[in-house]
Short mmCIF file of C-alpha atoms in Angstrom, two decimals:
data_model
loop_
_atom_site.label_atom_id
_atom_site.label_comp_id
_atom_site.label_asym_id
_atom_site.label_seq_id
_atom_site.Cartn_x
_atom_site.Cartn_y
_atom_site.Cartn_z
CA UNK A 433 -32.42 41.25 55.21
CA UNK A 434 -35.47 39.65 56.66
CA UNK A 435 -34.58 38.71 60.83
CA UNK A 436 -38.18 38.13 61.79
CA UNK A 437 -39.03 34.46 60.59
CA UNK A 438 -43.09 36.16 60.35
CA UNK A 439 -41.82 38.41 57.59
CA UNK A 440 -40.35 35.24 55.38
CA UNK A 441 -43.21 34.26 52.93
CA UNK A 442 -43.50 33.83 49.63
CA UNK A 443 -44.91 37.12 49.08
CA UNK A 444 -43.26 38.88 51.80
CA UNK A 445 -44.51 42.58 52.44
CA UNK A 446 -42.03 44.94 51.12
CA UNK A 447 -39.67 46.08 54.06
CA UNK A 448 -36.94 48.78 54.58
CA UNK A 449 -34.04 49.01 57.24
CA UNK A 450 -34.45 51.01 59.89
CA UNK A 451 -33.89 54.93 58.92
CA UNK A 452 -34.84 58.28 60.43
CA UNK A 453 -38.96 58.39 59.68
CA UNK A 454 -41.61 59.86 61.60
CA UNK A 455 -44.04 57.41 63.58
CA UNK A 456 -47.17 56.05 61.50
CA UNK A 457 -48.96 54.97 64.34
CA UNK A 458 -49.47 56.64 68.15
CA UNK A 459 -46.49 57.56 69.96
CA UNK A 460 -43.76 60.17 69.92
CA UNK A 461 -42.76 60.98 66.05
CA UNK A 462 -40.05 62.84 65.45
CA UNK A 463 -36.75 63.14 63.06
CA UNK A 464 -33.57 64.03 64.68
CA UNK A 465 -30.64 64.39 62.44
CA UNK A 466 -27.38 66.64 62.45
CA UNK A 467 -26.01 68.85 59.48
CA UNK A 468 -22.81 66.54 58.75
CA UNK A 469 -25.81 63.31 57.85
CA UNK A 470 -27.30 65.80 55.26
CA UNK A 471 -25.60 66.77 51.65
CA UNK A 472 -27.34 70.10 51.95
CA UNK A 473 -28.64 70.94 55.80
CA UNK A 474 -32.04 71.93 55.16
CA UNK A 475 -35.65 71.28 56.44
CA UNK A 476 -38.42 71.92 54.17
CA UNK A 477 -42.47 70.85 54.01
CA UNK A 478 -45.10 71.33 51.55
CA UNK A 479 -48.64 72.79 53.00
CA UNK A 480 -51.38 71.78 50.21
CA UNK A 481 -53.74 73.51 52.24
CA UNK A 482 -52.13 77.07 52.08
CA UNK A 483 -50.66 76.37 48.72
CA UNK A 484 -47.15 77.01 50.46
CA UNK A 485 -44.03 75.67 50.41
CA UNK A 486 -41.25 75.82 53.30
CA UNK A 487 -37.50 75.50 53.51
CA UNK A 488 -35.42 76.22 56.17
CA UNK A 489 -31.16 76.22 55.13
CA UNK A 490 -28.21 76.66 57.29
CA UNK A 491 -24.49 76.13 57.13
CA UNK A 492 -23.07 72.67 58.26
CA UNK A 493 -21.52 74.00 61.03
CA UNK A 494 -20.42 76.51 63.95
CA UNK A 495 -17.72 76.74 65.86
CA UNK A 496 -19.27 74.26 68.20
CA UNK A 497 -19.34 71.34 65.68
CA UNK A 498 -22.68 70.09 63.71
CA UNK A 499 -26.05 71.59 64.10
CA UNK A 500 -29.07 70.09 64.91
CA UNK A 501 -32.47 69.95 62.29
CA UNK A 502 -35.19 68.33 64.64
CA UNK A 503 -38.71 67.86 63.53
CA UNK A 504 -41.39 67.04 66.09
CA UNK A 505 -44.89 66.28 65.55
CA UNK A 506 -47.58 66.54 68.49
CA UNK A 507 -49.49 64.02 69.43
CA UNK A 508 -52.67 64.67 67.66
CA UNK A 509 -50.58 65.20 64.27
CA UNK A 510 -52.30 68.30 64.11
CA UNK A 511 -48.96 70.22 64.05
CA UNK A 512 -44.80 70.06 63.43
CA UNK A 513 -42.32 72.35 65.02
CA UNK A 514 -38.87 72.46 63.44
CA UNK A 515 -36.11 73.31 65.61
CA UNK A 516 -32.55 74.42 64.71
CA UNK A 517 -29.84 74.16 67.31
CA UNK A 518 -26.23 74.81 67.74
CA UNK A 519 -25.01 71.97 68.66
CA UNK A 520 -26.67 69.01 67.54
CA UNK A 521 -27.65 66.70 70.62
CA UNK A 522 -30.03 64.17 69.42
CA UNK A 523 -31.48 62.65 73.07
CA UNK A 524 -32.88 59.10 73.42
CA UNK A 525 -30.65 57.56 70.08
CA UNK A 526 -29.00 58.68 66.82
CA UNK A 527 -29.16 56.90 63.75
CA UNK A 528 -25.89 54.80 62.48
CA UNK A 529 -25.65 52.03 59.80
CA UNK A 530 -29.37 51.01 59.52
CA UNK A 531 -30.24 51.61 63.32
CA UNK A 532 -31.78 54.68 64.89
CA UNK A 533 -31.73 54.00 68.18
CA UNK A 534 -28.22 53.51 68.14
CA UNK A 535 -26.82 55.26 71.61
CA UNK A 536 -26.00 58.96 71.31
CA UNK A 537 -22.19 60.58 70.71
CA UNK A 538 -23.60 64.38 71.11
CA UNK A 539 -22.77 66.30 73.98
CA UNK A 540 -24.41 69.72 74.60
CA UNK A 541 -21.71 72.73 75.92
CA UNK A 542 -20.64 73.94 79.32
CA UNK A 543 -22.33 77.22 78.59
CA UNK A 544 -20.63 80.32 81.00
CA UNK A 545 -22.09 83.84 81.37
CA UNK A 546 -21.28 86.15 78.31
CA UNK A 547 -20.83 83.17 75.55
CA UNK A 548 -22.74 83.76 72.09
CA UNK A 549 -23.03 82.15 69.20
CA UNK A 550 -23.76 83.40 65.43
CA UNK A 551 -26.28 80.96 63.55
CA UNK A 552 -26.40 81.59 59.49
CA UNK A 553 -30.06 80.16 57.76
CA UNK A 554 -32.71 81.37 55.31
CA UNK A 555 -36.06 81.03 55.24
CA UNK A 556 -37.95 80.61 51.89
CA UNK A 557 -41.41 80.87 51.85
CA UNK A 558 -42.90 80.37 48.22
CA UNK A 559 -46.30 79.59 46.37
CA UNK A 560 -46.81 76.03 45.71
CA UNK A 561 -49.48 74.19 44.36
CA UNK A 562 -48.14 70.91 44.39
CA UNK A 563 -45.16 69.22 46.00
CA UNK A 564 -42.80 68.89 42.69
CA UNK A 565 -42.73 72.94 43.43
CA UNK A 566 -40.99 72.51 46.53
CA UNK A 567 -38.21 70.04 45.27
CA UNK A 568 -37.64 72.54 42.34
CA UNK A 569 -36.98 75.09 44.63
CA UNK A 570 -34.92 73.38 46.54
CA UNK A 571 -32.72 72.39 43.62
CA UNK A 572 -32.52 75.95 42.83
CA UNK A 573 -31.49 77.28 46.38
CA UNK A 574 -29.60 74.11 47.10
CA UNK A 575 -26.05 76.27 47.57
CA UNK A 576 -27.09 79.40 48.80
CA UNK A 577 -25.22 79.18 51.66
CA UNK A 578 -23.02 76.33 50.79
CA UNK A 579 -21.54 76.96 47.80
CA UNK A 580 -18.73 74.69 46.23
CA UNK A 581 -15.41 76.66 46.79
CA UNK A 582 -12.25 76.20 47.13
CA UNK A 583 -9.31 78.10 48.08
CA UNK A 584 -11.81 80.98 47.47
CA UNK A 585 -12.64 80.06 43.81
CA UNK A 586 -15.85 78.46 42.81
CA UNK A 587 -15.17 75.47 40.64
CA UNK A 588 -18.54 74.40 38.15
CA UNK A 589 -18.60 71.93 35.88
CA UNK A 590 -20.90 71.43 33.01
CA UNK A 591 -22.04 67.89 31.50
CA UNK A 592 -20.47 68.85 28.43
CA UNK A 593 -17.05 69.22 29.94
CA UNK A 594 -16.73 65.89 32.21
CA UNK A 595 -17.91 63.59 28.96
CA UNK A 596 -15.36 65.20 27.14
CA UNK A 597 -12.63 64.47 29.96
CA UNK A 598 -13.66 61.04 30.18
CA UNK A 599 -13.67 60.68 26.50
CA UNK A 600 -9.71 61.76 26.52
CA UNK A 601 -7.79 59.24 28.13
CA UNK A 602 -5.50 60.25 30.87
CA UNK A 603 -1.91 61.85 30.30
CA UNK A 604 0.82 60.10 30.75
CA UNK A 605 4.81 61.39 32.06
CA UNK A 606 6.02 62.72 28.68
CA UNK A 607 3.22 63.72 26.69
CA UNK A 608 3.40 67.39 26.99
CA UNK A 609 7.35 67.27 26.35
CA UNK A 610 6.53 65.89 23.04
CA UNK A 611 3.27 67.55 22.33
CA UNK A 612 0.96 64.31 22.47
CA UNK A 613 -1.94 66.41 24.57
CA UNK A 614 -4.91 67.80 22.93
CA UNK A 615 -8.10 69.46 24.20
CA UNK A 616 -8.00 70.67 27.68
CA UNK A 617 -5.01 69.33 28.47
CA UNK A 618 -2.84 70.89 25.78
CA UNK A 619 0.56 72.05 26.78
CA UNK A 620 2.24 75.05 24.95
CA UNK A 621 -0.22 74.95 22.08
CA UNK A 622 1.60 76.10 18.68
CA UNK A 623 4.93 74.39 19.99
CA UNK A 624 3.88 70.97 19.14
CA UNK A 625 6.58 68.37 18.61
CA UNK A 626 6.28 65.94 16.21
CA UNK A 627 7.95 62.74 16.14
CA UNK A 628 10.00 61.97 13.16
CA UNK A 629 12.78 58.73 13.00
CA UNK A 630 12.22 58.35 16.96
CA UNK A 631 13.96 61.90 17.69
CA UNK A 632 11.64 64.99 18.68
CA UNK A 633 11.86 68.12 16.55
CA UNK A 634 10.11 71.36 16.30
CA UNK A 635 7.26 71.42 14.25
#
């Protein structure tokens, strides 16, 4: 949505809303965003200079709530540093719905004398020759440390089997008493019932 009548034309520049981005200009640039605004918490960078390619990955959380994955560049843009903390506090605004300057919800700990805290990440640090490296890798390493379980099984499911369960329409109350199911939902395979004259009977 345009709001600034000098950006209505009739070949207006092309415009985005207001997300976490690092500063084009002079000025402070820097990215602050938690774990629980990322699908996968990770940081990575590609150097084309050192033919490198970076990725920091942690878990979504601690027992403190959300970490922090902070990137800061100096002032020269010589230079990055990438910080992880537990918690995430993002100071001077957090991003919500299209504004990142939006006033901040985090609150840092009453640290006391003896408290510690466990923080899980990796560090991959691979040969890359050009940035398409880095995104494969991160596809690859994507659930290293988050993968999808539940109740301690790992569920995975291949293209082959959801077009097949949408192809199947859903079952209805009363389809596996009379043996209507096929595929992956079949129900007492080699006790079908078929219907004959409106009564069930054992085929």
């Amino acid at each position: 949505m345009y709001n600034d009548p000098a950006d209505i034309a009739l070949d207006p520049a092309i415009l985005i809303t207001d997300v976490p981005h690092l500063a084009l200009g002079e000025g402070e640039s820097r990215l602050q965003l938690n774990t629980g605004d990322m699908a996968t918490p990770c940081v990575g960078f590609f150097s084309p200079g050192e033919h490198q390619g970076f990725l920091l990955m942690t878990v979504q959380e601690t027992r403190l709530g959300n970490s922090g994955l902070h990137l800061r560049e100096s002032e020269d843009r010589s230079s990055a540093t990438i910080t992880l903390e537990a918690p995430g506090v993002r100071s001077g605004g957090m991003y919500a719905m299209g504004c990142s300057t939006h006033p901040t919800i985090d609150r840092a700990p009453a640290w006391k004398s003896g408290d510690a805290l466990t923080l899980r990440f990796r560090v991959f640090v691979f040969a890359a020759r050009r940035v398409q490296q880095l995104f494969d890798r991160f596809a690859a390493v994507r659930k290293d440390l988050t993968p999808g379980r539940l109740g301690g099984r790992r569920h995975e499911y291949s293209a082959t089997a959801v077009r097949r369960q949408r192809r199947e329409p859903p079952a209805r109350p009363g389809d596996a008493r009379l043996g209507l199911l096929k595929g992956p939902n079949a129900v007492g395979a080699g006790r079908r019932r078929h219907l004959r004259r409106g009564r069930p009977r054992a085929g």
